[in-house]
Amino acid sequence: MNNTELVSKSNFIRNIIDEDLRTNKNDGQVITRFPPEPNGYLHIGHAKSICLNFGIAADYPNGRCNLRFDDTNPAKESPEYVKAICEDVRWLGFQWDGEVKFASDYFDRLYAFAIELIRAGKAYVCSLDSEEMREYRGTLTQAGQDSPYRNRSVEENLALFEQMRSGQFADGEHVLRAKIDMASPNLNMRDPAIYRIKKMTHHQTGDKWCIYPMYDFTHCLSDAIEGITHSLCTLEFEDHRPLYDWVLDNVDAGCHPQQIEFARLNLSHTLTSKRKLKRLIDDKIVNGWDDPRLPTVSGLRRRGYTPAAIRNFCDDIGVTRSDGVVDVAMLTHNIRADLETTAPRAMCVLAPLKVVITNYPEDRVEQLSSPVHPEYPDMGTRTLPFSRELYIENDDFMENPPSKYFRLAPGKEVRLRNAYVIRCDQVIRDDQGQLVELHCTYDDKTLGANPVGRKVKGVVHWVSVDHAVPCEVRLYDQLFTLGNPDVDDYTENLNPDSLVTLTGCQAEPGLSSAQPEQRFQFERLGYFCCDRYDSSVDRLVFNRTVTLRDTWAKMQKKAK
Ligand code: ATP
Ligand code: MG
């Protein structure tokens, strides 16, 4: 990304880097990495980490950021996720340094590091089963006990580890453990497993391995192999830092990156955990990882979010060490702020009610002109055909309105946006009493001018029946009704109206050429995005990104 595009505000991590640069700690280099496990799609929490890591690389003169897949658990990972993650990072506007990297690229070297530890008497093959292992580990208040296998000789350990590698044992029969301290107050330091047997094909290495290194062993060494200077991760890894450092202190990996933790992003009304999101997908609560109701990067993209809005949001929330929940209104505020200035305006009637202008000639069509954006004339104009038969929004008419109702009602006037003022003269119903259409008259002196001698307050959107293009509109709302849906049985908090699909909507003719992912403001309704998969020339589909009202901005103003 271009350095001038977005220089993020400072934070405690940038302060550390500034200080390191001042003391020339890493020869002036700043190398970060984004290390996803390919076990699901990226979500908005990952976007925070991406913006942080790639943002630092972009803003510092010698900055670089790697994309490295942390792929040590073949059971949960897949190439589909690898592909989707790469696409999402690029879509967000970032480019990793060099080739995409995989922890599995380093399996040979990690194996050699494990042997180095065994040779130094700092790792051993343990043959306790998982239940015994748990018992020996102790608890937060009770020290652990040494494994009876802890004092195996180096030769025995080397031989057993080699047999583990060559497939002579079943899954779980043995593990390789670091020999640290079973009495450590930090449970992560009580002889953690660093290699396990898992007879499973790996998406990158195929059947080459049947033992796989554990995360804590892999991560720090992968960082060192890549010469990472600052290894940024979320707070839950704080307790793992002593292990991160122990491994690097006990093998010769060439350098010792610094792990720095920051708070993960939690967003209200949604879930930010791949595991929990996967459950929503597996249970068919939503339609896949890119369902526009999910806070996944691909879901937000499909919903109509722009990369800039997501980056700005990440910049707004900042990077700190205090956990909290960010109101989702802060995210929607950012997409509104972006689309307000960039989205072309259009009119679309979601639930059409026919209006016949009885004093308008049957064969006449006027090509009215209207700005694409009211504040930016440079964006050009659009043509709105006006004719005798129009559609307005069903909701913009009331037969028995309360006082202060400014939209259309019998005997009342309203302005058709970008066009004339009309008056409702007659309500036409069928035999069953169903509303069929309204008969109205228009005032031909009100195009771009106020009516003489009276005030017309209401403005409604409309399209011409003969010229409108039919479309489908999907109205999306929060998936959960609760601010914090992260409870055991999330199904109790599902919003039954999180997706309302409207067919038979009618849009102004210019929208017939809408391209997938093109965004619009449908006047008076909100921001909408042409669906990137389901929309085509034969079937236009729009997703509502967000409504027009911005509660976040209002709250901010009040707070001031
Ligand atoms: P999840 O719980 O969703 O699976 P994870 O941490 O297991 O998340 P990884 O693929 O391991 O997912 O994450 C890659 C990187 O993104 C890590 O550095 C992790 O710390 C960071 N990350 C993940 N979730 C968040 C979040 N909610 N906020 C900030 N950073 C996050
Ligand atoms: Mg993880």
CSV table of C-alpha atoms in Angstrom, one decimal, residues 267-467:
chain,number,residue,atom,x,y,z
A,267,LEU,CA,-17.5,-6.4,18.5
A,268,SER,CA,-20.9,-6.1,19.9
A,269,HIS,CA,-23.9,-8.1,18.5
A,270,THR,CA,-21.6,-10.6,16.8
A,271,LEU,CA,-18.9,-13.2,17.3
A,272,THR,CA,-15.2,-12.9,16.5
A,273,SER,CA,-14.0,-16.4,16.7
A,274,LYS,CA,-13.5,-18.7,13.7
A,275,ARG,CA,-14.6,-21.7,15.7
A,276,LYS,CA,-17.9,-20.0,16.7
A,277,LEU,CA,-18.5,-18.6,13.3
A,278,LYS,CA,-17.8,-22.1,11.8
A,279,ARG,CA,-20.6,-23.4,14.0
A,280,LEU,CA,-23.1,-20.9,12.6
A,281,ILE,CA,-22.1,-22.1,9.1
A,282,ASP,CA,-22.1,-25.8,9.9
A,283,ASP,CA,-25.5,-25.4,11.6
A,284,LYS,CA,-26.8,-23.6,8.5
A,285,ILE,CA,-27.8,-20.5,10.5
A,286,VAL,CA,-26.1,-18.5,7.8
A,287,ASN,CA,-25.2,-19.3,4.2
A,288,GLY,CA,-21.5,-19.8,4.3
A,289,TRP,CA,-18.4,-17.8,5.4
A,290,ASP,CA,-19.2,-14.9,3.2
A,291,ASP,CA,-22.8,-14.5,4.4
A,292,PRO,CA,-23.3,-10.7,4.6
A,293,ARG,CA,-24.5,-11.0,8.2
A,294,LEU,CA,-21.2,-12.3,9.4
A,295,PRO,CA,-18.3,-10.1,10.6
A,296,THR,CA,-15.9,-12.0,8.3
A,297,VAL,CA,-13.9,-9.9,5.8
A,298,SER,CA,-15.6,-11.7,2.9
A,299,GLY,CA,-19.0,-11.3,4.5
A,300,LEU,CA,-18.5,-7.5,5.1
A,301,ARG,CA,-17.2,-7.3,1.5
A,302,ARG,CA,-20.3,-9.0,0.1
A,303,ARG,CA,-22.5,-6.8,2.3
A,304,GLY,CA,-20.9,-3.7,0.6
A,305,TYR,CA,-18.2,-2.6,3.0
A,306,THR,CA,-15.2,-1.0,1.4
A,307,PRO,CA,-11.6,-1.8,2.4
A,308,ALA,CA,-11.1,1.8,3.3
A,309,ALA,CA,-14.0,1.8,5.8
A,310,ILE,CA,-12.6,-1.3,7.5
A,311,ARG,CA,-9.1,0.2,7.7
A,312,ASN,CA,-10.5,3.5,9.0
A,313,PHE,CA,-12.5,1.5,11.6
A,314,CYS,CA,-9.3,-0.3,12.7
A,315,ASP,CA,-7.5,3.0,13.0
A,316,ASP,CA,-10.4,4.5,15.1
A,317,ILE,CA,-10.4,1.7,17.6
A,318,GLY,CA,-6.7,1.9,18.1
A,319,VAL,CA,-4.3,-0.6,19.6
A,320,THR,CA,-4.1,-0.9,23.4
A,321,ARG,CA,-3.7,-3.5,26.1
A,322,SER,CA,-7.1,-3.2,27.6
A,323,ASP,CA,-9.8,-5.7,26.5
A,324,GLY,CA,-13.3,-4.4,25.8
A,325,VAL,CA,-16.2,-4.7,23.4
A,326,VAL,CA,-16.4,-2.2,20.6
A,327,ASP,CA,-20.0,-1.1,19.6
A,328,VAL,CA,-20.8,-2.3,16.1
A,329,ALA,CA,-22.2,1.2,15.5
A,330,MET,CA,-18.6,2.3,15.3
A,331,LEU,CA,-18.1,0.0,12.3
A,332,THR,CA,-21.3,1.1,10.6
A,333,HIS,CA,-20.4,4.7,11.2
A,334,ASN,CA,-17.2,4.2,9.1
A,335,ILE,CA,-19.0,2.6,6.2
A,336,ARG,CA,-21.6,5.4,6.1
A,337,ALA,CA,-18.8,8.0,6.3
A,338,ASP,CA,-17.1,6.4,3.3
A,339,LEU,CA,-20.2,5.8,1.2
A,340,GLU,CA,-21.8,9.2,2.0
A,341,THR,CA,-19.1,10.9,-0.2
A,342,THR,CA,-18.5,8.2,-2.8
A,343,ALA,CA,-21.8,6.3,-3.5
A,344,PRO,CA,-23.9,7.5,-6.5
A,345,ARG,CA,-27.5,8.2,-5.6
A,346,ALA,CA,-30.3,6.2,-7.1
A,347,MET,CA,-34.0,5.6,-6.5
A,348,CYS,CA,-35.4,2.2,-5.8
A,349,VAL,CA,-38.9,1.3,-4.6
A,350,LEU,CA,-38.8,-1.7,-2.4
A,351,ALA,CA,-42.6,-2.3,-2.0
A,352,PRO,CA,-44.2,-0.7,-5.0
A,353,LEU,CA,-47.6,1.1,-4.9
A,354,LYS,CA,-48.8,2.3,-8.3
A,355,VAL,CA,-49.7,5.9,-8.8
A,356,VAL,CA,-51.5,7.2,-11.9
A,357,ILE,CA,-51.1,10.9,-12.6
A,358,THR,CA,-54.5,11.5,-14.2
A,359,ASN,CA,-53.6,14.9,-15.6
A,360,TYR,CA,-50.4,13.7,-17.3
A,361,PRO,CA,-50.7,12.7,-21.0
A,362,GLU,CA,-50.7,8.9,-21.6
A,363,ASP,CA,-48.0,8.9,-24.3
A,364,ARG,CA,-45.7,11.5,-22.7
A,365,VAL,CA,-42.3,10.7,-21.2
A,366,GLU,CA,-40.1,13.5,-19.8
A,367,GLN,CA,-36.4,12.8,-19.3
A,368,LEU,CA,-35.7,14.6,-16.1
A,369,SER,CA,-32.2,15.1,-15.0
A,370,SER,CA,-30.8,14.8,-11.5
A,371,PRO,CA,-27.3,14.9,-10.0
A,372,VAL,CA,-25.5,11.6,-9.3
A,373,HIS,CA,-24.4,13.1,-6.0
A,374,PRO,CA,-26.1,16.3,-4.6
A,375,GLU,CA,-22.8,17.7,-3.3
A,376,TYR,CA,-20.4,16.6,-6.1
A,377,PRO,CA,-21.5,17.9,-9.5
A,378,ASP,CA,-18.3,16.3,-10.9
A,379,MET,CA,-20.0,12.9,-10.5
A,380,GLY,CA,-22.4,13.9,-13.3
A,381,THR,CA,-26.1,13.6,-13.8
A,382,ARG,CA,-28.5,10.8,-14.3
A,383,THR,CA,-31.7,10.6,-16.4
A,384,LEU,CA,-35.0,9.9,-14.7
A,385,PRO,CA,-37.9,9.2,-17.1
A,386,PHE,CA,-41.2,10.6,-15.8
A,387,SER,CA,-44.5,9.3,-17.1
A,388,ARG,CA,-48.2,8.9,-16.3
A,389,GLU,CA,-47.7,5.8,-14.2
A,390,LEU,CA,-45.3,5.6,-11.4
A,391,TYR,CA,-44.4,3.5,-8.4
A,392,ILE,CA,-44.0,4.9,-5.0
A,393,GLU,CA,-43.2,3.1,-1.7
A,394,ASN,CA,-46.2,1.4,-0.2
A,395,ASP,CA,-45.0,2.8,3.2
A,396,ASP,CA,-45.2,6.3,1.9
A,397,PHE,CA,-48.9,6.3,1.7
A,398,MET,CA,-51.5,6.2,4.5
A,399,GLU,CA,-55.2,6.4,4.1
A,400,ASN,CA,-55.9,7.6,7.6
A,401,PRO,CA,-52.7,9.3,8.7
A,402,PRO,CA,-52.0,10.8,12.1
A,403,SER,CA,-51.3,14.5,12.3
A,404,LYS,CA,-47.8,15.6,11.3
A,405,TYR,CA,-47.8,12.9,8.6
A,406,PHE,CA,-46.0,14.5,5.7
A,407,ARG,CA,-46.1,11.7,3.1
A,408,LEU,CA,-48.9,10.9,0.8
A,409,ALA,CA,-52.5,10.7,2.0
A,410,PRO,CA,-56.0,11.4,0.5
A,411,GLY,CA,-56.2,15.1,-0.4
A,412,LYS,CA,-52.6,15.7,0.6
A,413,GLU,CA,-49.6,16.7,-1.4
A,414,VAL,CA,-46.1,15.4,-1.5
A,415,ARG,CA,-43.0,16.0,-3.6
A,416,LEU,CA,-41.7,13.3,-5.8
A,417,ARG,CA,-38.0,13.5,-5.3
A,418,ASN,CA,-36.1,15.1,-8.2
A,419,ALA,CA,-39.5,15.8,-9.9
A,420,TYR,CA,-43.0,17.3,-9.4
A,421,VAL,CA,-45.4,17.8,-6.5
A,422,ILE,CA,-48.4,15.5,-6.7
A,423,ARG,CA,-51.8,15.4,-4.9
A,424,CYS,CA,-53.7,12.2,-4.0
A,425,ASP,CA,-57.2,12.5,-5.3
A,426,GLN,CA,-58.6,9.0,-5.2
A,427,VAL,CA,-57.7,5.6,-3.6
A,428,ILE,CA,-58.6,2.7,-5.8
A,429,ARG,CA,-59.4,-0.7,-4.2
A,430,ASP,CA,-60.4,-4.0,-5.7
A,431,ASP,CA,-63.5,-6.1,-4.7
A,432,GLN,CA,-61.8,-7.5,-1.7
A,433,GLY,CA,-60.9,-4.0,-0.5
A,434,GLN,CA,-57.2,-4.4,-1.4
A,435,LEU,CA,-55.4,-1.2,-2.3
A,436,VAL,CA,-54.7,-1.3,-6.1
A,437,GLU,CA,-53.5,2.2,-7.0
A,438,LEU,CA,-53.7,5.8,-6.3
A,439,HIS,CA,-55.0,8.4,-8.7
A,440,CYS,CA,-53.1,11.7,-8.3
A,441,THR,CA,-52.7,14.9,-10.1
A,442,TYR,CA,-49.4,16.7,-10.6
A,443,ASP,CA,-48.6,20.4,-10.5
A,444,ASP,CA,-46.6,21.2,-13.6
A,445,LYS,CA,-45.2,24.4,-12.1
A,446,THR,CA,-43.3,22.5,-9.4
A,447,LEU,CA,-40.3,21.0,-11.2
A,448,GLY,CA,-37.4,22.4,-9.3
A,449,ALA,CA,-39.7,25.1,-7.8
A,450,ASN,CA,-41.8,25.4,-4.7
A,451,PRO,CA,-45.5,25.4,-5.2
A,452,VAL,CA,-47.1,28.8,-5.0
A,453,GLY,CA,-49.1,29.7,-1.9
A,454,ARG,CA,-48.6,26.5,0.1
A,455,LYS,CA,-45.8,24.4,1.7
A,456,VAL,CA,-45.2,20.8,0.8
A,457,LYS,CA,-43.0,19.1,3.4
A,458,GLY,CA,-42.8,15.5,2.4
A,459,VAL,CA,-40.6,14.1,-0.2
A,460,VAL,CA,-40.9,10.5,-1.5
A,461,HIS,CA,-38.9,8.5,-4.0
A,462,TRP,CA,-40.5,7.0,-7.1
A,463,VAL,CA,-39.8,5.3,-10.4
A,464,SER,CA,-41.7,5.2,-13.8
A,465,VAL,CA,-43.6,2.0,-14.2
A,466,ASP,CA,-42.7,1.5,-17.9
A,467,HIS,CA,-39.0,2.3,-17.3
